Short mmCIF file of C-alpha atoms in Angstrom, two decimals:
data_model
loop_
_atom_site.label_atom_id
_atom_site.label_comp_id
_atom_site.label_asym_id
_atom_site.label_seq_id
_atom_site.Cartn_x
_atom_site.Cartn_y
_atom_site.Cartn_z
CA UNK A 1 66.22 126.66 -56.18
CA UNK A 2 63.79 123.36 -56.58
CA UNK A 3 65.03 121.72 -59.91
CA UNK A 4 62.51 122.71 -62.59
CA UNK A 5 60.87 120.03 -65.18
CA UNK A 6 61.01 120.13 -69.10
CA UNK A 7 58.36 118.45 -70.65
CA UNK A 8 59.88 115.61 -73.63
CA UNK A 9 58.29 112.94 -75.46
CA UNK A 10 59.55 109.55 -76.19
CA UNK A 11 58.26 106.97 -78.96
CA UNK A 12 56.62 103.78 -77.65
CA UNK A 13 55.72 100.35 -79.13
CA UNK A 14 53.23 102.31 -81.67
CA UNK A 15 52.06 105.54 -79.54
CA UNK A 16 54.05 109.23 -78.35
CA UNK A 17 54.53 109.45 -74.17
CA UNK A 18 54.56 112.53 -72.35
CA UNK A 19 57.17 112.69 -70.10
CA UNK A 20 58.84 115.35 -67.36
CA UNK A 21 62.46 115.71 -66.92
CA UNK A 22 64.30 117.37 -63.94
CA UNK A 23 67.93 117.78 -64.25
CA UNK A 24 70.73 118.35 -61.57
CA UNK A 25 72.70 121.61 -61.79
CA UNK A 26 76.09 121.10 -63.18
CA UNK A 27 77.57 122.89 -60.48
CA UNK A 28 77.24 123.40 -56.95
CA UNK A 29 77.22 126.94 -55.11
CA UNK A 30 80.90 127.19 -54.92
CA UNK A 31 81.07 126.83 -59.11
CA UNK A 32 82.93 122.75 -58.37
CA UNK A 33 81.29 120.23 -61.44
CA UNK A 34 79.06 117.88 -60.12
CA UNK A 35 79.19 114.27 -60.53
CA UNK A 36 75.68 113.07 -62.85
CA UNK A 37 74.81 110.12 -61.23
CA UNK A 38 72.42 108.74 -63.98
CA UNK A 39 68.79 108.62 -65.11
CA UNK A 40 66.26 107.12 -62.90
CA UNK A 41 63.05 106.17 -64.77
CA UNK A 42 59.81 107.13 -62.97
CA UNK A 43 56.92 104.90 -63.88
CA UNK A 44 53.09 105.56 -62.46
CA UNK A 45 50.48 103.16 -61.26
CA UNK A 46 47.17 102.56 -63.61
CA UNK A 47 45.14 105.46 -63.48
CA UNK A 48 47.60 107.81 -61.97
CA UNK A 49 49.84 110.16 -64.15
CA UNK A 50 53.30 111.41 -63.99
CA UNK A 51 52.63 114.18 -62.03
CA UNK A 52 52.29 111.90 -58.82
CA UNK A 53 55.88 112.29 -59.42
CA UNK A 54 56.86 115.47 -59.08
CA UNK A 55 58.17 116.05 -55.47
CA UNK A 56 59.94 112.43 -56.34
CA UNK A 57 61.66 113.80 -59.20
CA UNK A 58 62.70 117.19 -58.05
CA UNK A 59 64.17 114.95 -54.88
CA UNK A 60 66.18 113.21 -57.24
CA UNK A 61 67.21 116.05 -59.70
CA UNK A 62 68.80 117.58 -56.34
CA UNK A 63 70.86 114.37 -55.78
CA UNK A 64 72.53 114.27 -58.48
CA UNK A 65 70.17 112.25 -60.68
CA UNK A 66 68.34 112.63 -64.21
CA UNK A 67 64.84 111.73 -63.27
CA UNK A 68 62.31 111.12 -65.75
CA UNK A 69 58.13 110.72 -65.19
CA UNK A 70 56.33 109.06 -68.04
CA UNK A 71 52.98 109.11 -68.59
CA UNK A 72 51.84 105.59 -69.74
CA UNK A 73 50.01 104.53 -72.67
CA UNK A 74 46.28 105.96 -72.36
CA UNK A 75 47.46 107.98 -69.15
CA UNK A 76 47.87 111.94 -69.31
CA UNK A 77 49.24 113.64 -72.33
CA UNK A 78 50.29 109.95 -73.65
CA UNK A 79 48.48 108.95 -76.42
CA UNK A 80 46.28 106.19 -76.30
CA UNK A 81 46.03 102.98 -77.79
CA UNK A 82 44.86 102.59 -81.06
CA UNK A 83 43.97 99.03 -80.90
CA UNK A 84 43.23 100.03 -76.64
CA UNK A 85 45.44 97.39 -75.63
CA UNK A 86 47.10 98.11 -71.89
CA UNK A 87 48.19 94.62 -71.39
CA UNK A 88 51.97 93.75 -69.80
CA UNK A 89 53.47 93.50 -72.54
CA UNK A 90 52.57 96.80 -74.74
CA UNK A 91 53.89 98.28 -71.62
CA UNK A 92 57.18 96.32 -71.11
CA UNK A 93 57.85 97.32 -75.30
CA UNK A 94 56.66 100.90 -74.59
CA UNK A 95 59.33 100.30 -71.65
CA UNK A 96 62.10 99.04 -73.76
CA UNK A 97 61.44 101.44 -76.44
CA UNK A 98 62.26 104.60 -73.57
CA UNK A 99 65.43 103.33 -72.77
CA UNK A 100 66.48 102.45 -76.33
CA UNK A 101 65.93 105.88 -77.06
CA UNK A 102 67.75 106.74 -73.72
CA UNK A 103 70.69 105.44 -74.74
CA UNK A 104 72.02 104.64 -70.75
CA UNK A 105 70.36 101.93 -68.45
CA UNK A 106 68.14 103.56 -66.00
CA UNK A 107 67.17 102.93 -62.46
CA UNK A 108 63.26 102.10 -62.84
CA UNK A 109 61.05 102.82 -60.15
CA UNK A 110 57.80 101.91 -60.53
CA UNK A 111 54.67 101.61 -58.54
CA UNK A 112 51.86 99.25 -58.75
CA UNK A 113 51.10 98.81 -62.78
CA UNK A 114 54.93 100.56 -63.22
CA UNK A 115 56.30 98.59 -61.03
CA UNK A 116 54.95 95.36 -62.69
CA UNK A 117 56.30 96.59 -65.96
CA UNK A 118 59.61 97.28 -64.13
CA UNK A 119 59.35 93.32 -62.62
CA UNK A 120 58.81 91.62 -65.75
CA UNK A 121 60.72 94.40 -67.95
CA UNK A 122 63.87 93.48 -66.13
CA UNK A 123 63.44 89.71 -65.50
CA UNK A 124 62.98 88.79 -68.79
CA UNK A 125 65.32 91.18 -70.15
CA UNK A 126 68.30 91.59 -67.55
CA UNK A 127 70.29 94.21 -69.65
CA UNK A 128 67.43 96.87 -68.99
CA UNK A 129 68.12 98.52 -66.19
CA UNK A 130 70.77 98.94 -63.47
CA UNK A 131 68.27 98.52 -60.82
CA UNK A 132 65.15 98.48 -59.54
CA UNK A 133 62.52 99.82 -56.99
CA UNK A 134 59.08 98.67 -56.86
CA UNK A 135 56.67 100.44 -54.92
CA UNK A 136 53.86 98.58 -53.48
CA UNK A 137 53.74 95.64 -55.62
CA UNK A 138 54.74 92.09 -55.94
CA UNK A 139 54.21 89.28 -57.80
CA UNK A 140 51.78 88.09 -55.26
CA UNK A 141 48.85 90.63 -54.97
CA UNK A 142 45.81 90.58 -52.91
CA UNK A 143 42.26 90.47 -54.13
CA UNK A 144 40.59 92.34 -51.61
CA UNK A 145 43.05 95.39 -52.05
CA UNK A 146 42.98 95.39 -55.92
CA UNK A 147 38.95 94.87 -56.33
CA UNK A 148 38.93 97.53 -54.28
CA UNK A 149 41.24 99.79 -56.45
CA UNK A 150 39.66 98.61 -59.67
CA UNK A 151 35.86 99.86 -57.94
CA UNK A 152 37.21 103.13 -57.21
CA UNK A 153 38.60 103.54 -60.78
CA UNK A 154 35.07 102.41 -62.12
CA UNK A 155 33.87 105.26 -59.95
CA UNK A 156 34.85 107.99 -62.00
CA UNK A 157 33.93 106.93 -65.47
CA UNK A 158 30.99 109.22 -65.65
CA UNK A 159 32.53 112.03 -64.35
CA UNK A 160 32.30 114.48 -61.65
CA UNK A 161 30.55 117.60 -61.33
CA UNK A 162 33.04 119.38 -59.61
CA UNK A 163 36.97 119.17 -58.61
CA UNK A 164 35.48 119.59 -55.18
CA UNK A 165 33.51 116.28 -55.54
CA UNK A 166 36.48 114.59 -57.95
CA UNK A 167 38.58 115.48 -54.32
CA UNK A 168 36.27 114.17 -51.86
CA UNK A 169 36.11 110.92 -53.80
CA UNK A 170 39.95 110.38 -53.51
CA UNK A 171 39.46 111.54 -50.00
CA UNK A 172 36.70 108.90 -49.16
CA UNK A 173 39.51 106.53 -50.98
CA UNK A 174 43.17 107.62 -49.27
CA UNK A 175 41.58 108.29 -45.62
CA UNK A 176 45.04 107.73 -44.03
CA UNK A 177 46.18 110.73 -46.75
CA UNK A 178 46.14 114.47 -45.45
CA UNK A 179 43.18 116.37 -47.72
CA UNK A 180 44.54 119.22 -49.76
CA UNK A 181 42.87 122.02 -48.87
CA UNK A 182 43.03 123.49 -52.50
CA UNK A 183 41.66 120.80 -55.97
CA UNK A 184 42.99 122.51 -58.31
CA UNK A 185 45.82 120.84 -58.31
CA UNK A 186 43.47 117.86 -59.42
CA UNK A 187 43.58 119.26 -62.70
CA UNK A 188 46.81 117.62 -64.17
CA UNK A 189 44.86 114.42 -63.46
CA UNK A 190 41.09 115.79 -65.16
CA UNK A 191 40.16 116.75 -68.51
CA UNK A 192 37.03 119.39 -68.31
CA UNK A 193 34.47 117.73 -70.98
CA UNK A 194 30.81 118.78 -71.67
CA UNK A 195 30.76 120.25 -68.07
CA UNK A 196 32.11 117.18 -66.48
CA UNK A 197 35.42 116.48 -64.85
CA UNK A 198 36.84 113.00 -66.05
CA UNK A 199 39.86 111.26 -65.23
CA UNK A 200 42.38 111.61 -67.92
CA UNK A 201 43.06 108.00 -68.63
CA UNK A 202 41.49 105.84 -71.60
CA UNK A 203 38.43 104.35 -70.01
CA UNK A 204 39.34 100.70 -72.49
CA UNK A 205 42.51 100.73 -69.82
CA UNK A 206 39.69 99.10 -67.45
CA UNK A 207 38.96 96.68 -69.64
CA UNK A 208 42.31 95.85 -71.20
CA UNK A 209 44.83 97.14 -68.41
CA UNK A 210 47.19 95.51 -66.64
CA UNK A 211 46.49 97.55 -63.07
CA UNK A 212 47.04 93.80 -61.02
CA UNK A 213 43.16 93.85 -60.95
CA UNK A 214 42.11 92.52 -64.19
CA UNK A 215 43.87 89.54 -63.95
CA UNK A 216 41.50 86.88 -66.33
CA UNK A 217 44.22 84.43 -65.62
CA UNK A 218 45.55 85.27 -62.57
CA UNK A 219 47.66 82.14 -61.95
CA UNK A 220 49.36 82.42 -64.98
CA UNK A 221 50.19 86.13 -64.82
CA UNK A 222 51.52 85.43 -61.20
CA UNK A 223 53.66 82.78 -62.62
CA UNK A 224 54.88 84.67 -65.07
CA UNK A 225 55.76 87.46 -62.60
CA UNK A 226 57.39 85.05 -59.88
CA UNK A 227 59.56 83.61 -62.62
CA UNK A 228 60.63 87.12 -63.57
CA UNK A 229 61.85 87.98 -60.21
CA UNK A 230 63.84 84.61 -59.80
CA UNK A 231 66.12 86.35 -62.61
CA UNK A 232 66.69 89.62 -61.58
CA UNK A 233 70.06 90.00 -60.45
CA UNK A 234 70.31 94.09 -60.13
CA UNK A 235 69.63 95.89 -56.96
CA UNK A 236 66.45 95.92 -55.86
CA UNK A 237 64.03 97.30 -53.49
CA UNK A 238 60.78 96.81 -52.39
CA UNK A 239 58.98 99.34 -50.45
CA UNK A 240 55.52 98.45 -49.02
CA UNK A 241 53.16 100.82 -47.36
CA UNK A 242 52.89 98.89 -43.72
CA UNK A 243 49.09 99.52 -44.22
CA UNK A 244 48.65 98.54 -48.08
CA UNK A 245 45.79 95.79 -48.74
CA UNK A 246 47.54 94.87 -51.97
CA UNK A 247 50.81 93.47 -50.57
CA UNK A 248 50.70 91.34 -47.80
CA UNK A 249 54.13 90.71 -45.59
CA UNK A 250 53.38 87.09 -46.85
CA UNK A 251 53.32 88.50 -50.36
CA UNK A 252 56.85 90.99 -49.22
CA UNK A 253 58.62 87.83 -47.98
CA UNK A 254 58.10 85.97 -50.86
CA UNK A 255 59.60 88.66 -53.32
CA UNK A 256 62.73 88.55 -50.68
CA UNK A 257 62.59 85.05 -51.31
CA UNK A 258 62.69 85.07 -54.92
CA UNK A 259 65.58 88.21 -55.13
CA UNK A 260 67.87 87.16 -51.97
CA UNK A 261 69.56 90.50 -52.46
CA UNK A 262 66.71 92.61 -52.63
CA UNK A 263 65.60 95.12 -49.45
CA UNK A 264 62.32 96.10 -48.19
CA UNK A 265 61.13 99.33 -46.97
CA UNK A 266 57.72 99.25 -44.70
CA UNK A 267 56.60 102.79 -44.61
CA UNK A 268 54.71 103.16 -41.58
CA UNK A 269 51.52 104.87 -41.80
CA UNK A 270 51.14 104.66 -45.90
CA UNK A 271 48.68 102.19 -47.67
CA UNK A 272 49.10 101.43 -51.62
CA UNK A 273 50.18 104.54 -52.59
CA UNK A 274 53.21 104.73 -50.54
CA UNK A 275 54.97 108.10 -52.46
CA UNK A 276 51.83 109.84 -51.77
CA UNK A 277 51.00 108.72 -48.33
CA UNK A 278 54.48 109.63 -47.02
CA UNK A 279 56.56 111.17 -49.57
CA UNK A 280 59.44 112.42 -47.36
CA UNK A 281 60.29 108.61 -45.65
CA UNK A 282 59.61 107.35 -49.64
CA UNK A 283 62.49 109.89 -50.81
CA UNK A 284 64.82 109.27 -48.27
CA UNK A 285 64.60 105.47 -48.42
CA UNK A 286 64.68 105.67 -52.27
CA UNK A 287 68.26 108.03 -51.84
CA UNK A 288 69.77 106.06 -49.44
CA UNK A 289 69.17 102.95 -51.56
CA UNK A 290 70.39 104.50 -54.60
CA UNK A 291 73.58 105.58 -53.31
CA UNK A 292 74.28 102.37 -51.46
CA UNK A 293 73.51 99.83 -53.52
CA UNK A 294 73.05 101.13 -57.58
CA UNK A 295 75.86 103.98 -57.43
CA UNK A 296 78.71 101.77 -55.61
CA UNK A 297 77.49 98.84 -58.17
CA UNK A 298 78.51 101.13 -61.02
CA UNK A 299 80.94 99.40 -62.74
#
Protein backbone atom coordinates (compact mmCIF):
# COMPACT_ATOMS: atom_id res chain seq x y z
CA UNK A 1 0.00 0.00 0.00
CA UNK A 2 1.25 3.64 -1.46
CA UNK A 3 2.47 5.54 1.74
CA UNK A 4 -0.33 7.95 2.68
CA UNK A 5 0.34 11.87 3.53
CA UNK A 6 -0.58 13.77 6.84
CA UNK A 7 -1.03 17.21 6.42
CA UNK A 8 1.39 19.44 9.32
CA UNK A 9 2.25 22.94 9.58
CA UNK A 10 5.50 24.48 10.42
CA UNK A 11 6.23 28.21 11.64
CA UNK A 12 8.21 30.40 9.22
CA UNK A 13 10.15 33.72 9.47
CA UNK A 14 6.62 35.48 10.45
CA UNK A 15 3.88 33.24 8.48
CA UNK A 16 2.26 29.25 9.11
CA UNK A 17 3.33 26.64 5.97
CA UNK A 18 1.28 23.90 4.91
CA UNK A 19 3.10 21.00 4.53
CA UNK A 20 2.50 16.98 3.56
CA UNK A 21 4.28 14.27 5.26
CA UNK A 22 4.63 10.60 4.06
CA UNK A 23 6.20 8.24 6.38
CA UNK A 24 7.89 4.75 5.80
CA UNK A 25 6.28 1.73 7.52
CA UNK A 26 8.21 0.62 10.46
CA UNK A 27 8.20 -2.74 9.31
CA UNK A 28 8.44 -4.67 6.30
CA UNK A 29 6.00 -7.66 5.25
CA UNK A 30 7.85 -10.22 7.18
CA UNK A 31 7.25 -7.94 10.67
CA UNK A 32 11.72 -7.15 10.53
CA UNK A 33 12.14 -3.06 11.80
CA UNK A 34 13.14 -0.99 9.16
CA UNK A 35 16.02 1.22 9.08
CA UNK A 36 14.54 5.33 8.88
CA UNK A 37 16.82 6.73 6.68
CA UNK A 38 16.00 10.47 7.42
CA UNK A 39 13.86 13.42 6.32
CA UNK A 40 14.21 14.72 2.90
CA UNK A 41 12.80 18.26 2.53
CA UNK A 42 10.68 18.82 -0.62
CA UNK A 43 10.69 22.40 -1.77
CA UNK A 44 8.42 23.69 -4.97
CA UNK A 45 9.21 26.09 -7.73
CA UNK A 46 7.35 29.76 -7.71
CA UNK A 47 3.94 29.30 -8.55
CA UNK A 48 3.73 25.61 -8.11
CA UNK A 49 2.54 23.98 -4.76
CA UNK A 50 3.45 21.00 -2.81
CA UNK A 51 1.32 18.80 -4.41
CA UNK A 52 3.72 18.66 -7.55
CA UNK A 53 5.22 16.48 -5.01
CA UNK A 54 3.26 13.86 -4.32
CA UNK A 55 4.35 10.82 -6.48
CA UNK A 56 8.03 12.24 -5.28
CA UNK A 57 7.19 11.85 -1.79
CA UNK A 58 5.29 8.64 -1.70
CA UNK A 59 8.63 7.36 -3.79
CA UNK A 60 10.58 8.32 -0.96
CA UNK A 61 8.27 7.32 2.01
CA UNK A 62 8.68 3.68 0.33
CA UNK A 63 12.53 3.94 0.58
CA UNK A 64 12.88 4.35 3.71
CA UNK A 65 12.71 8.14 3.94
CA UNK A 66 10.59 10.92 5.88
CA UNK A 67 9.63 13.16 3.04
CA UNK A 68 8.17 16.39 3.59
CA UNK A 69 6.35 18.96 0.77
CA UNK A 70 6.05 22.54 1.88
CA UNK A 71 4.06 24.91 0.48
CA UNK A 72 6.01 28.26 0.32
CA UNK A 73 5.18 31.54 1.56
CA UNK A 74 2.08 32.91 -0.56
CA UNK A 75 1.84 29.34 -2.27
CA UNK A 76 -1.17 26.88 -1.38
CA UNK A 77 -2.50 26.61 2.09
CA UNK A 78 0.74 28.76 3.26
CA UNK A 79 -0.08 31.92 4.40
CA UNK A 80 0.97 34.83 2.70
CA UNK A 81 3.08 37.61 3.36
CA UNK A 82 1.99 40.27 5.34
CA UNK A 83 4.41 42.80 4.23
CA UNK A 84 4.20 40.47 0.46
CA UNK A 85 7.76 40.08 0.50
CA UNK A 86 8.96 36.67 -1.56
CA UNK A 87 12.49 37.73 -1.83
CA UNK A 88 15.62 35.02 -1.16
CA UNK A 89 15.99 35.64 1.88
CA UNK A 90 12.33 35.46 3.64
CA UNK A 91 12.58 32.15 2.01
CA UNK A 92 16.07 30.93 3.15
CA UNK A 93 14.64 32.12 7.10
CA UNK A 94 11.27 30.44 6.34
CA UNK A 95 13.90 27.57 5.33
CA UNK A 96 15.92 27.65 8.42
CA UNK A 97 13.01 28.08 10.58
CA UNK A 98 11.57 24.25 9.10
CA UNK A 99 14.50 22.57 10.03
CA UNK A 100 14.96 24.26 13.41
CA UNK A 101 11.72 23.01 14.18
CA UNK A 102 12.80 19.64 12.56
CA UNK A 103 15.20 19.06 14.85
CA UNK A 104 17.50 16.60 12.20
CA UNK A 105 19.33 18.01 9.03
CA UNK A 106 17.38 17.20 6.01
CA UNK A 107 18.19 16.33 2.47
CA UNK A 108 16.64 19.47 0.51
CA UNK A 109 15.49 19.05 -2.83
CA UNK A 110 14.37 21.82 -4.44
CA UNK A 111 13.38 22.93 -7.85
CA UNK A 112 13.70 26.17 -9.56
CA UNK A 113 12.70 29.00 -6.73
CA UNK A 114 13.27 25.81 -4.00
CA UNK A 115 16.12 24.94 -5.31
CA UNK A 116 17.60 28.51 -5.13
CA UNK A 117 16.58 28.66 -1.53
CA UNK A 118 18.24 25.22 -1.10
CA UNK A 119 21.65 26.88 -3.02
CA UNK A 120 22.00 29.83 -0.99
CA UNK A 121 20.28 28.17 2.26
CA UNK A 122 23.15 25.76 2.38
CA UNK A 123 26.11 27.87 1.11
CA UNK A 124 25.83 30.41 3.44
CA UNK A 125 24.85 28.26 6.17
CA UNK A 126 26.76 24.79 5.75
CA UNK A 127 25.23 23.12 8.93
CA UNK A 128 21.69 23.05 7.16
CA UNK A 129 21.39 20.21 5.47
CA UNK A 130 23.12 16.88 4.76
CA UNK A 131 22.72 17.32 1.15
CA UNK A 132 21.35 18.65 -1.65
CA UNK A 133 19.44 18.21 -5.01
CA UNK A 134 18.53 20.97 -7.18
CA UNK A 135 16.25 20.46 -9.87
CA UNK A 136 16.56 22.56 -12.86
CA UNK A 137 18.37 25.44 -11.57
CA UNK A 138 21.70 27.01 -11.24
CA UNK A 139 23.24 29.94 -10.39
CA UNK A 140 23.48 30.84 -13.98
CA UNK A 141 19.90 31.07 -15.49
CA UNK A 142 18.77 31.95 -18.88
CA UNK A 143 16.65 34.88 -19.86
CA UNK A 144 14.82 33.54 -22.60
CA UNK A 145 13.59 30.46 -20.46
CA UNK A 146 12.65 32.52 -17.32
CA UNK A 147 10.78 35.57 -19.29
CA UNK A 148 9.11 32.99 -20.63
CA UNK A 149 8.03 31.37 -17.25
CA UNK A 150 7.37 34.71 -15.65
CA UNK A 151 4.70 35.49 -19.01
CA UNK A 152 2.97 32.38 -18.41
CA UNK A 153 2.56 33.12 -14.65
CA UNK A 154 1.25 36.70 -15.66
CA UNK A 155 -1.19 34.69 -17.73
CA UNK A 156 -3.34 33.56 -15.13
CA UNK A 157 -3.80 36.56 -12.93
CA UNK A 158 -7.28 37.18 -14.11
CA UNK A 159 -8.42 33.92 -13.94
CA UNK A 160 -9.88 31.25 -15.95
CA UNK A 161 -13.27 30.39 -16.76
CA UNK A 162 -12.96 26.90 -16.55
CA UNK A 163 -10.41 24.02 -15.23
CA UNK A 164 -10.76 22.94 -18.81
CA UNK A 165 -9.25 26.28 -20.06
CA UNK A 166 -6.84 26.63 -16.66
CA UNK A 167 -5.57 22.90 -18.36
CA UNK A 168 -5.18 23.83 -21.84
CA UNK A 169 -3.10 26.81 -20.77
CA UNK A 170 -0.52 24.56 -18.96
CA UNK A 171 -0.90 22.36 -21.96
CA UNK A 172 -0.07 25.19 -24.53
CA UNK A 173 2.94 25.73 -21.80
CA UNK A 174 4.44 21.90 -21.02
CA UNK A 175 3.90 20.62 -24.81
CA UNK A 176 6.60 17.94 -24.28
CA UNK A 177 4.16 16.90 -21.01
CA UNK A 178 1.43 14.10 -21.59
CA UNK A 179 -2.24 16.05 -21.10
CA UNK A 180 -4.28 14.61 -18.30
CA UNK A 181 -7.23 13.59 -19.57
CA UNK A 182 -9.18 14.54 -16.30
CA UNK A 183 -8.57 18.75 -14.57
CA UNK A 184 -9.77 18.15 -11.69
CA UNK A 185 -6.89 17.32 -10.34
CA UNK A 186 -6.02 21.10 -11.14
CA UNK A 187 -7.85 21.94 -8.20
CA UNK A 188 -5.12 21.60 -5.41
CA UNK A 189 -3.43 24.31 -7.52
CA UNK A 190 -6.99 26.78 -8.02
CA UNK A 191 -9.04 28.56 -5.66
CA UNK A 192 -12.83 28.91 -7.19
CA UNK A 193 -13.50 32.87 -6.65
CA UNK A 194 -16.50 34.93 -7.96
CA UNK A 195 -16.88 32.24 -10.75
CA UNK A 196 -13.29 32.33 -11.72
CA UNK A 197 -10.55 29.80 -11.32
CA UNK A 198 -7.25 31.53 -10.02
CA UNK A 199 -4.02 30.20 -9.26
CA UNK A 200 -3.56 29.81 -5.60
CA UNK A 201 -0.44 31.82 -5.13
CA UNK A 202 -0.25 35.60 -3.85
CA UNK A 203 -0.33 37.57 -7.06
CA UNK A 204 2.52 40.39 -5.02
CA UNK A 205 4.84 36.97 -5.44
CA UNK A 206 5.18 38.46 -9.18
CA UNK A 207 6.22 41.46 -8.11
CA UNK A 208 8.34 40.64 -5.08
CA UNK A 209 9.33 36.85 -5.81
CA UNK A 210 12.33 35.38 -6.16
CA UNK A 211 11.15 32.79 -9.21
CA UNK A 212 14.95 33.53 -11.10
CA UNK A 213 12.81 35.91 -13.30
CA UNK A 214 12.56 39.03 -11.40
CA UNK A 215 15.98 39.51 -11.03
CA UNK A 216 16.28 43.78 -10.74
CA UNK A 217 19.89 43.10 -10.15
CA UNK A 218 20.65 40.19 -11.81
CA UNK A 219 24.47 40.34 -11.57
CA UNK A 220 24.45 40.68 -8.10
CA UNK A 221 21.96 37.94 -7.27
CA UNK A 222 24.09 35.62 -9.60
CA UNK A 223 27.06 36.53 -7.61
CA UNK A 224 25.62 35.95 -4.66
CA UNK A 225 24.43 32.51 -5.83
CA UNK A 226 27.89 31.45 -7.48
CA UNK A 227 29.59 32.34 -4.23
CA UNK A 228 27.12 30.14 -2.37
CA UNK A 229 27.88 27.12 -4.35
CA UNK A 230 31.77 27.59 -4.03
CA UNK A 231 30.95 26.62 -0.23
CA UNK A 232 28.86 23.84 -0.31
CA UNK A 233 30.65 20.91 0.68
CA UNK A 234 27.56 18.23 1.10
CA UNK A 235 26.49 15.97 -1.63
CA UNK A 236 24.99 17.38 -4.29
CA UNK A 237 23.11 16.89 -7.39
CA UNK A 238 22.00 18.64 -10.16
CA UNK A 239 19.44 17.31 -12.42
CA UNK A 240 18.61 19.26 -15.62
CA UNK A 241 15.81 18.52 -17.97
CA UNK A 242 18.07 17.91 -21.38
CA UNK A 243 15.38 20.21 -22.99
CA UNK A 244 15.02 23.05 -20.19
CA UNK A 245 15.53 26.79 -21.61
CA UNK A 246 16.47 27.89 -18.11
CA UNK A 247 19.70 25.91 -17.64
CA UNK A 248 22.01 25.76 -20.26
CA UNK A 249 24.90 22.81 -20.26
CA UNK A 250 27.11 26.02 -20.13
CA UNK A 251 25.13 27.08 -17.09
CA UNK A 252 25.30 22.83 -15.73
CA UNK A 253 29.10 22.88 -16.20
CA UNK A 254 29.65 25.78 -14.37
CA UNK A 255 27.72 24.57 -11.16
CA UNK A 256 30.12 21.28 -11.61
CA UNK A 257 32.72 23.71 -11.63
CA UNK A 258 31.92 25.52 -8.61
CA UNK A 259 30.90 21.99 -6.42
CA UNK A 260 33.73 19.51 -7.89
CA UNK A 261 31.84 16.78 -6.09
CA UNK A 262 28.56 17.45 -7.25
CA UNK A 263 26.67 15.05 -10.14
CA UNK A 264 24.39 15.90 -12.86
CA UNK A 265 21.43 14.15 -14.08
CA UNK A 266 20.17 15.17 -17.85
CA UNK A 267 16.73 13.79 -18.06
CA UNK A 268 16.11 13.19 -21.55
CA UNK A 269 12.95 14.33 -22.90
CA UNK A 270 11.95 16.83 -19.78
CA UNK A 271 12.19 20.72 -20.02
CA UNK A 272 12.12 22.95 -16.65
CA UNK A 273 9.96 20.98 -14.83
CA UNK A 274 11.94 17.89 -14.81
CA UNK A 275 9.72 15.84 -11.80
CA UNK A 276 6.77 16.46 -13.87
CA UNK A 277 8.03 15.84 -17.31
CA UNK A 278 9.50 12.44 -16.34
CA UNK A 279 8.79 11.57 -12.87
CA UNK A 280 9.86 7.88 -12.93
CA UNK A 281 13.79 8.65 -14.38
CA UNK A 282 13.51 11.88 -11.65
CA UNK A 283 12.76 9.21 -8.75
CA UNK A 284 15.11 6.78 -9.63
CA UNK A 285 18.02 9.18 -10.14
CA UNK A 286 17.01 11.02 -6.91
CA UNK A 287 17.14 7.18 -4.96
CA UNK A 288 20.11 6.12 -6.35
CA UNK A 289 21.80 9.38 -5.36
CA UNK A 290 20.50 9.31 -1.98
CA UNK A 291 21.66 6.01 -1.13
CA UNK A 292 25.06 6.45 -2.69
CA UNK A 293 26.21 9.46 -1.78
CA UNK A 294 23.97 11.12 1.48
CA UNK A 295 23.23 7.63 3.31
CA UNK A 296 26.99 6.15 3.09
CA UNK A 297 28.09 9.95 4.12
CA UNK A 298 26.14 9.47 7.34
CA UNK A 299 28.45 9.82 9.85
Amino acid sequence: MDPIATRCEFRGDGVVLAADRWDPPTRDDNGVDIDRKGVVLLLHGGGQTRHSWRNTGRNLAADGWSAIAVDARGHGDSQWAPDGDYGIDALVADLTAIIGELGEKPVLVGASMGGMTSLIGQGENPELARGVVLVDIAPKVETEGTDEIAAFMRSGLDGFDSLDDAAAAIAAYTPNRVRKSNPQGLRKNLRLRDGRWFWHWDPAFLRHGDEPTRQADSIMRYERARDAAAAITVPTMLVRGKQSNVVSEEGAKELLDLIPTATLIDVSGAGHMVAGDDNDVFSGGLKEFLDDRVVTARP
